[in-house]
Structures are given as C-alpha cells and as structure tokens.
Coordinates of C-alpha atoms in Angstrom, one line a residue:
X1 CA 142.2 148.1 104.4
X2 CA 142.9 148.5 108.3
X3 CA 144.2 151.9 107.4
X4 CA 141.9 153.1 105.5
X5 CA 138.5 151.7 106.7
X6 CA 136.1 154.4 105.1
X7 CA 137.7 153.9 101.6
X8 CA 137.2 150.3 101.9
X9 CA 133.9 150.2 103.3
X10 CA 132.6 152.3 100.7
X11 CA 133.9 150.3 97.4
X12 CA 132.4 147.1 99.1
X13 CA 129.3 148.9 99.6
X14 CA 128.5 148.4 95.8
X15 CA 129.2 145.1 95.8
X16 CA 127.4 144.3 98.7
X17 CA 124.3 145.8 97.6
X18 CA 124.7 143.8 94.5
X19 CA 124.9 140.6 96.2
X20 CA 121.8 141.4 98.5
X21 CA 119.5 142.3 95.5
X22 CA 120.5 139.1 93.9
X23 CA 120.4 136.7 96.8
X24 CA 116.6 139.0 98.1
X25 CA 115.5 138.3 94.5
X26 CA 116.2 134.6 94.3
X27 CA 114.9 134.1 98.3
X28 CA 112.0 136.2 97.8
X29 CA 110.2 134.3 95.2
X30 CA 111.4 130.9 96.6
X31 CA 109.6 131.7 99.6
X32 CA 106.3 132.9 97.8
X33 CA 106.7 129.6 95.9
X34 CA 107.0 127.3 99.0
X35 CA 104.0 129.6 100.6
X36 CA 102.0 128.6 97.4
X37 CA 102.8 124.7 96.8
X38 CA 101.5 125.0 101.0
X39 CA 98.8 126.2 100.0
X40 CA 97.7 124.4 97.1
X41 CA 98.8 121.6 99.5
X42 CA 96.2 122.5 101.9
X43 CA 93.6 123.8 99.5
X44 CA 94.1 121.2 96.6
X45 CA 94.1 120.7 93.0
X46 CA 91.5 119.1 92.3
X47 CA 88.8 121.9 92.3
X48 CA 87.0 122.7 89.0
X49 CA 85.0 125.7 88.0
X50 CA 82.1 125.7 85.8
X51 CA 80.4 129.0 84.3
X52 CA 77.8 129.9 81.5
X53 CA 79.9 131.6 78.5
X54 CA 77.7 132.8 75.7
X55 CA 75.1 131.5 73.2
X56 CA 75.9 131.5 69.5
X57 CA 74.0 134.7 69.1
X58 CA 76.4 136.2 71.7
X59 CA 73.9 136.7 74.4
X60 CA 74.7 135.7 78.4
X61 CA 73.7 131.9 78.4
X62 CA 72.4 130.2 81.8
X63 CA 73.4 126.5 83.2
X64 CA 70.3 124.3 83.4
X65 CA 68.9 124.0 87.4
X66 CA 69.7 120.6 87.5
X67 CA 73.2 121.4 86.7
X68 CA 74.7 120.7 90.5
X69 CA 72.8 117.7 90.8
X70 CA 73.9 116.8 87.3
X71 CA 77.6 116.9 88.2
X72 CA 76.9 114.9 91.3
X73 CA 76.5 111.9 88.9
X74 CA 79.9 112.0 87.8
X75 CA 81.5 109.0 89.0
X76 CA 84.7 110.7 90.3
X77 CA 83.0 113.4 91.7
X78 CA 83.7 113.7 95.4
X79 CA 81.0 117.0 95.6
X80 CA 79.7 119.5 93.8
X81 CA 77.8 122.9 95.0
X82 CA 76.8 126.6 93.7
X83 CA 76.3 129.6 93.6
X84 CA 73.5 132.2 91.9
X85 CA 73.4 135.3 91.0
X86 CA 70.2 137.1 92.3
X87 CA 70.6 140.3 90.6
X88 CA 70.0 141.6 94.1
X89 CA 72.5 144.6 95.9
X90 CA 73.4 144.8 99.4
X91 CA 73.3 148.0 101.8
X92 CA 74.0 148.5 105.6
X93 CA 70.9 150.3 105.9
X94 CA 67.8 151.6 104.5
X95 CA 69.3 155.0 104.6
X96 CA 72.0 154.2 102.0
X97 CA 71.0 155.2 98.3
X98 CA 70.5 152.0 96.0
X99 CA 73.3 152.8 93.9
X100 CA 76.1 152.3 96.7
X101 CA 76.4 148.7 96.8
X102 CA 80.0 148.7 97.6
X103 CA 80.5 146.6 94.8
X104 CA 79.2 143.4 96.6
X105 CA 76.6 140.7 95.1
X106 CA 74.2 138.7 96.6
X107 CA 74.7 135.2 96.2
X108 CA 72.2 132.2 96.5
X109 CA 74.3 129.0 97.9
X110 CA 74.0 125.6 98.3
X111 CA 74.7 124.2 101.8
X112 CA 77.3 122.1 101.3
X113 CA 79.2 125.2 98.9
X114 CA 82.2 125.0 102.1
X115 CA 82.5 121.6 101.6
X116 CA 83.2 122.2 98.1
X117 CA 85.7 125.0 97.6
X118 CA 87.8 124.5 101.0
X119 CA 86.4 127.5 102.7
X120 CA 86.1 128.3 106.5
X121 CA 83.6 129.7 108.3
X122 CA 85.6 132.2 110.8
X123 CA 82.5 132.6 112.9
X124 CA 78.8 132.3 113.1
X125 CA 77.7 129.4 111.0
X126 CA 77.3 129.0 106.9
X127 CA 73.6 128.8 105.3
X128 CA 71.4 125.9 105.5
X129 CA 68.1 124.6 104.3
X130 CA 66.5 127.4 106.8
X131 CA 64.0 129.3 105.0
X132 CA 65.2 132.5 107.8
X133 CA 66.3 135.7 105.9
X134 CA 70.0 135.2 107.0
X135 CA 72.8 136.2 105.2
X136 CA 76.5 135.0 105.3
X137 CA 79.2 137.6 104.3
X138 CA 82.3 136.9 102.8
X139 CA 85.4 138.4 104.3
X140 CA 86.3 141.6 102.0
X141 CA 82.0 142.1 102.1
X142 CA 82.5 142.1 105.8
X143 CA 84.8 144.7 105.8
X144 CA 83.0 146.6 103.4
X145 CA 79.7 146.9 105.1
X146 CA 81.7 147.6 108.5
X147 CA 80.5 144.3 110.4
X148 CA 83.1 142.4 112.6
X149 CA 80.3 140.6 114.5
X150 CA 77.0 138.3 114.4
X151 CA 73.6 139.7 115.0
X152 CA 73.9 142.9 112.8
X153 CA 71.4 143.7 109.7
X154 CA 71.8 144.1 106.5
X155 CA 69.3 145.3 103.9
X156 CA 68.5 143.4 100.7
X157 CA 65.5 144.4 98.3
X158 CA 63.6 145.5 100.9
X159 CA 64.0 142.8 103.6
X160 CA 66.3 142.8 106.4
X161 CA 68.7 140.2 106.7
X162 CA 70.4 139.0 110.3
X163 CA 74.2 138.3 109.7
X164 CA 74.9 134.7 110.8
X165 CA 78.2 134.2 109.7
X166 CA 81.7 135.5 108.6
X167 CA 84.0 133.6 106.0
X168 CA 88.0 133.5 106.5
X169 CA 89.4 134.4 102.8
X170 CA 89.2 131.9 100.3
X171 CA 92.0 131.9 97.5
X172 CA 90.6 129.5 95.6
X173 CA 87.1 131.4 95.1
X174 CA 87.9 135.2 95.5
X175 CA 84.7 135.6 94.2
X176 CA 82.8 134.7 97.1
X177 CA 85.2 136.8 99.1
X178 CA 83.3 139.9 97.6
X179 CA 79.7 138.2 98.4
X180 CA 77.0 138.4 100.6
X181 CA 75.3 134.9 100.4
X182 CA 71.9 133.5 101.5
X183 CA 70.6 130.5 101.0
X184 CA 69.2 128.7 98.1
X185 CA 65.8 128.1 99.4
X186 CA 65.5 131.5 100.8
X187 CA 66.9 133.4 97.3
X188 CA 64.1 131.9 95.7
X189 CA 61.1 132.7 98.1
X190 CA 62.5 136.1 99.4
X191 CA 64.4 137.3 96.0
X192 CA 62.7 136.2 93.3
X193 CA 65.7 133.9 92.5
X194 CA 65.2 132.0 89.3
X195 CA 67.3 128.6 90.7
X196 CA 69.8 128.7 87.6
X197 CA 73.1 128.5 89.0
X198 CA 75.7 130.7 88.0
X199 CA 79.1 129.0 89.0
X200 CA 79.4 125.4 89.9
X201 CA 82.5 123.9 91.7
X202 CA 83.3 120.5 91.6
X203 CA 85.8 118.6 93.5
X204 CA 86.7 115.8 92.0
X205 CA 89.5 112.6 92.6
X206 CA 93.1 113.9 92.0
X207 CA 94.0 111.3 89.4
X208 CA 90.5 111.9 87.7
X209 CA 90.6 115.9 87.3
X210 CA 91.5 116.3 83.5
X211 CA 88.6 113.2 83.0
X212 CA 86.3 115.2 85.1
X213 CA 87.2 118.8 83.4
X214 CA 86.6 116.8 79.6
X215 CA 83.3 115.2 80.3
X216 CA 81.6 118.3 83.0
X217 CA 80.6 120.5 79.9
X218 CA 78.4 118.2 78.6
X219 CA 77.0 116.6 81.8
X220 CA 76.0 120.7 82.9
X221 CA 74.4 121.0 79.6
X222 CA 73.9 118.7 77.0
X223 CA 72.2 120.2 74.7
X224 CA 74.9 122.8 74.5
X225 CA 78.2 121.7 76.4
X226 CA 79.4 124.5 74.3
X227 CA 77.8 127.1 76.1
X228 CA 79.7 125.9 79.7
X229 CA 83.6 127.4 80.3
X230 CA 85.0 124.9 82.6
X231 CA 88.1 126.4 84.8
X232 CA 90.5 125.0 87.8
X233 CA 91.2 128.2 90.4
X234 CA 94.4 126.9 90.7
X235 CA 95.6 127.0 87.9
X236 CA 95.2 131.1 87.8
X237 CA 97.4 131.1 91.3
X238 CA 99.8 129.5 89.3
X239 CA 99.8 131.6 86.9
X240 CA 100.2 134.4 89.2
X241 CA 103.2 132.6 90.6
X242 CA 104.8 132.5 86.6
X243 CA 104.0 136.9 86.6
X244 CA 105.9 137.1 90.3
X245 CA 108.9 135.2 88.4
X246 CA 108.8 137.5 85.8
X247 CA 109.1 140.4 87.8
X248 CA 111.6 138.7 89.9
X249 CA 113.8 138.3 86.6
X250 CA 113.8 142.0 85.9
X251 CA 115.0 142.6 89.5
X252 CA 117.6 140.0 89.1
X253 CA 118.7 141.8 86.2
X254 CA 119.2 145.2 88.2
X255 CA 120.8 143.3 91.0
X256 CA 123.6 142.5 88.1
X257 CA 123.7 145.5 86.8
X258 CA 124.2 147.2 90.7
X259 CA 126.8 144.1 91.4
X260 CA 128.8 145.3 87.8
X261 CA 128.6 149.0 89.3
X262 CA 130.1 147.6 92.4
X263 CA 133.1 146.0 90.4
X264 CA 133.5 148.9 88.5
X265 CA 134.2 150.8 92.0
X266 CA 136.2 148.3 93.4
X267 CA 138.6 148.3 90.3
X268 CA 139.0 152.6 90.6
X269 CA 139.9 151.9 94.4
X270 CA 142.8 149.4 93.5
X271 CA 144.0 151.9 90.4
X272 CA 143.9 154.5 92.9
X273 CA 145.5 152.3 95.6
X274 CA 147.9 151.7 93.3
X275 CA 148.9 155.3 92.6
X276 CA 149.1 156.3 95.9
X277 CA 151.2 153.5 96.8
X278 CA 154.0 153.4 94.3
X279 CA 156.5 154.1 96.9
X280 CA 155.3 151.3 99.2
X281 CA 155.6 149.6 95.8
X282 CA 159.0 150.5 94.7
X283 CA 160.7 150.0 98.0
X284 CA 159.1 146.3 98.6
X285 CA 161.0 145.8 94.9
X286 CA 163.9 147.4 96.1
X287 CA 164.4 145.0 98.9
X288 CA 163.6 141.7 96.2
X289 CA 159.7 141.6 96.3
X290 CA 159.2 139.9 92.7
X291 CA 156.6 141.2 90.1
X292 CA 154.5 137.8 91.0
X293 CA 154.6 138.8 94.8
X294 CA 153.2 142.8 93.9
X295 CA 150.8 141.5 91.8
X296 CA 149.1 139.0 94.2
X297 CA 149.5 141.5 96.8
X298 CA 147.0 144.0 94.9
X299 CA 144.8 141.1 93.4
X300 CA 144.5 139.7 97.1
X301 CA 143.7 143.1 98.8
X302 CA 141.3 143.2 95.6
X303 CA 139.6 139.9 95.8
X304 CA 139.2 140.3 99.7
X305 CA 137.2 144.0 99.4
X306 CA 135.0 142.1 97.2
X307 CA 134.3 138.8 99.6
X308 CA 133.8 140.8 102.2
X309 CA 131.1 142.8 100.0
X310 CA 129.8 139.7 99.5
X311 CA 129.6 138.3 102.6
X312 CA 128.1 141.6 103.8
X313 CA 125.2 141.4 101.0
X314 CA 124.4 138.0 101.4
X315 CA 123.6 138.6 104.9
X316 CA 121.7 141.5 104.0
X317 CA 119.9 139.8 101.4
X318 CA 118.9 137.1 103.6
X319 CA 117.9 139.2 106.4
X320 CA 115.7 141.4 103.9
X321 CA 114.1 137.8 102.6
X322 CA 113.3 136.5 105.6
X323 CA 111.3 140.1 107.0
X324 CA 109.8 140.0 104.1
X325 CA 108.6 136.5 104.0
X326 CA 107.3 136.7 107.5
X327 CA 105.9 139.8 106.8
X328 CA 103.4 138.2 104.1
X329 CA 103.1 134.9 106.5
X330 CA 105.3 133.0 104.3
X331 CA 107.9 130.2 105.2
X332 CA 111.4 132.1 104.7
X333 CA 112.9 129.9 101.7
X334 CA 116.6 131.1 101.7
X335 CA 118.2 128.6 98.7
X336 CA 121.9 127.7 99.4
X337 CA 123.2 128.2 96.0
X338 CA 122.2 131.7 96.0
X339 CA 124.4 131.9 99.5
X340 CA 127.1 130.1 98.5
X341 CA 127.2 131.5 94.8
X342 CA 126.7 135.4 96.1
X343 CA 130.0 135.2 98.2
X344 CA 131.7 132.9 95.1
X345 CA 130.5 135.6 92.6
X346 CA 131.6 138.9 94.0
X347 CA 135.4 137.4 94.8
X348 CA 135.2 136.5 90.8
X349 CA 134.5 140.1 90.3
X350 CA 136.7 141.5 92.7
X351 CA 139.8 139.0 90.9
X352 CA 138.5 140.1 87.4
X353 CA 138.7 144.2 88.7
X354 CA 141.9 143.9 90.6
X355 CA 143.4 142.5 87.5
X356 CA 144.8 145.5 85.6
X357 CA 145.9 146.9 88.7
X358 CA 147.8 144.4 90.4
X359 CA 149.3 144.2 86.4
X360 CA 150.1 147.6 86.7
X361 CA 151.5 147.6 90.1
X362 CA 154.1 144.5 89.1
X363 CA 155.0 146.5 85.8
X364 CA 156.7 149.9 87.8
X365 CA 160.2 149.6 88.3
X366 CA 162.0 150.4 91.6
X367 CA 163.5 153.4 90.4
X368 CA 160.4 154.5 88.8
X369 CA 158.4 154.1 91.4
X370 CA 160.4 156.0 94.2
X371 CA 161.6 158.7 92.1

C-alpha cells in the first residue's frame, strides 16, 4: 500500500464514498428530525384547525360568526382566534392591473390570532380593535409586494392601507405566511366583510387535544358539525418528516449499492495484487511462509484498504451532515451507530472481497509461482 499509494487510494475511494452516503443519509435526516421535535417543542402540539368543508349539495359551506366565541366555551380551551376571507386582492399600487395579486389574500383577523397559532410579529405591531385601514403582512406577502419596512402603502379595493407590521414565518399556519391581514372590525366596515370566519385555531390543553378535536365540530356548528373539517398543523409537519424518510431510504439504498461497487473494486485490486506478486509470493513459501501466513497477509492488506475507506467516508459523511445541517439552521445530529457501524461494515466487505484472493494467493506453490 506504501508502494503503491495511487492504486490504493483509488480502490478505497469506492468504499469510502459508500460509507459517506450511508453515514450523510442516516445523519441528514436525524438532524432534520431533532430540528423538527425542536420545533414542535417550541411551537407545540396542541394546536387545532377548524375549516368549512362542503354542504350535502356539494356547495362551499360557511362556519356560523359566533363560531370563535363558540370554541371559547370549550372547557380546555386555552384560546381560540380567526381568520376571514374577504374576497378582497392586494396590489402595491393603483398602477398595478387587478389581476396581479401576487397570489396573496386578504385576511380579516382577530386580535389575539398571535396568541393563538404561536406567531411573531418581526416588526411593527399586529392588528387591534383600531378601526385605521392598517394592514399586517405576512412574511412571503412581504416579500412579494417588495416591502421590508413600516409606513409603506398598500392598495386594497380602492383604499390605501398603511403597513404596520411584518410577521416572522409561521410553520404551523403557512397560510397566513401568504396573507395580508387587517383587522376584523376594519374588514367589515371598509371591505364589506360578511364576519363568517373562515379558519379557526384553537389551542387547547395537551392532555385534552383528541377531547377538544372530537367535540369542536359540533360546538362550531351544531346544526351541521358535519359541515366543519377539523385538522392539527402538526400533524402535516409530521407527515412531511415520514416523505423526508422515504427519500432518505431510497438514498440509503444507493449508498449500498455505491459501498457494493466499492467492494467489487477492492476485490479486482487484491486479484490483481495477487498476480503481480506471485514472486513475492513464491519466495516468502520458499523460505517456510505457510499457506495460513499468505493468506492473512492478502486478507489483512485487504481488510485494511477497506477500513481505511471507511474511516475516510465516515468523516466525509459526517462533515457533509454537519454543512448541511447548519446550512438549513438545523442541530447537526450525527448518530454513533452509523459511525461506528460505517468503519465495522466496510472492513466486513473488505474481509468478504479479499477472500478468494488471499485463497488464491495460499494455493500457488513455490515452484509455480517463481517459474
């Protein structure tokens, strides 16, 4: 291996990328789980989301306008909130033709809607019982309408509408993310707002949520609970999390497949070796080197080129984990096993394709082999 460096560095080099796939593939989504279970950590469970689904004729049904007040009298109801749709569309200006609406709605909320969901406001201040045509924007509806700052205008049905605030991102309610929001009082005197909310979140105790979830239906509406879809945002991060694991199963799969290619090329360097060297071979039998002492020669040399792939691709894999993860403002999650079992695996496939040839080395005779 010291005399021929290039030779061994490349058959390792399968192995170690082999070994960094598999040990980036585990680490990656070990860190995007840790960044999650933080999250819901921070964000909590224990938010529910309740909608208007459809009447029995199919048509768009509508929550009563009691219906926040309604969930309110829920015993384990910590707060409740909402949101309307005003059937409203943004622009930056009174230049900009009706149609471009940047995909952004306008949103009646309820004061305390913050409260509720978890969100922050990242500057300015959120809506209040003001009857002043401000507007709130969320952050990708800031970005959209090209405002970074407080003061600016917006146009809504006519009106202009100061900018008084700036949400940070909310996972939880991406929805709102995509809004411009004004106040409750305000949607109904300036925009013709009808007051029937159009989401409701709830936050309830944590021990009480599936209680809360069974009986919110038919405290929204009771004449037809059947008409409300009750959801907890969570649960569709989750579920995100389960797709990310799927992916990450098909990558683990290629990793194996590269870390079997690496074998393969390890084993055609030792039958190579082996060819090359069947004078080094016949005279170490010449001067009594047994058949047991050839063979673990060519199976050590063998099992080594492979470690030190391994070793190679675990630090590789780690590095590439840990960019990553602090590229996505994620806690680096690196799992031991995956360390320890990289470096474990590749010097089992480095025994298992230096078999046949360290075989075949301790099966040529002396005189065979220097002739």
């Amino acid at each position: 291996m010291r005399t021929k460096p290039m030779r061994a560095v490349l058959s390792a080099l399968g192995i170690a990328i082999g070994i960094a796939a598999v040990v980036a593939v585990i680490g990656i989504p070990a860190s995007s789980a840790r960044a999650l279970s933080d999250q819901l950590a921070t964000l909590g469970t224990n938010l529910l989301r309740a909608e208007p689904g459809q009447t029995f004729g199919g048509d768009a049904a509508k929550l009563p306008t009691t219906a926040v007040g309604m969930a309110e009298r829920i015993e384990p109801v910590q707060s409740a909130s909402g949101i309307g749709k005003t059937g409203k569309t943004v622009r930056r200006n009174d230049h900009v033709p009706e149609d471009e609406t940047s995909g952004l709605a306008v949103l009646a909320a309820t004061p305390n809607l913050l409260g509720t969901i978890g969100g922050r406001v990242r500057d300015g201040r959120f809506v209040d019982g003001s009857t002043f045509p401000s507007v709130v924007l969320g952050s990708v509806a800031a970005t959209r309408l090209g405002i970074t700052g407080l003061g600016g205008q917006v146009w809504i049905d006519g009106q202009w509408f100061t900018v008084a605030g700036i949400l940070d991102p909310m996972p939880l309610a991406p929805e709102i993310e995509r809004s411009v929001l004004v106040g409750w009082d305000v949607a109904v005197e300036r925009l013709g707002f009808d007051g029937h909310p159009g989401t409701v979140y709830v936050r309830a105790e944590e021990n009480a949520v599936e209680d809360v979830r069974t009986v919110l239906g038919p405290t929204l509406n009771p004449r037809q609970p059947n008409e409300v879809k009750v959801a907890r945002p969570s649960d569709a991060l989750a579920a995100k999390q389960l797709t990310e694991n799927a992916y990450s199963g098909l990558f683990l799969g290629l990793g194996g497949v590269a870390l079997l290619v690496g074998g393969v090329g390890v084993a055609n360097t030792m039958v190579i070796s082996v060819l090359e060297r069947r004078r080094e071979i016949g005279l170490r039998r010449a001067l009594g080197a047994t058949r047991r002492q050839v063979r673990g020669q060519f199976l050590a040399e063998s099992v080594l080129l492979s470690g030190l792939g391994g070793l190679a691709g675990v630090l590789i894999g780690v590095a590439v984990t840990a960019g990553y993860s602090v590229s996505q403002g994620w806690p680096a999650e690196i799992p031991l096993p995956a360390v320890l079992g990289g470096v474990a695996v590749s010097m089992l496939v480095g025994a298992i394709a230096g078999a046949y040839p360290a075989v075949r080395a301790a099966r040529l005779s002396p005189t065979e082999a220097l002739a």
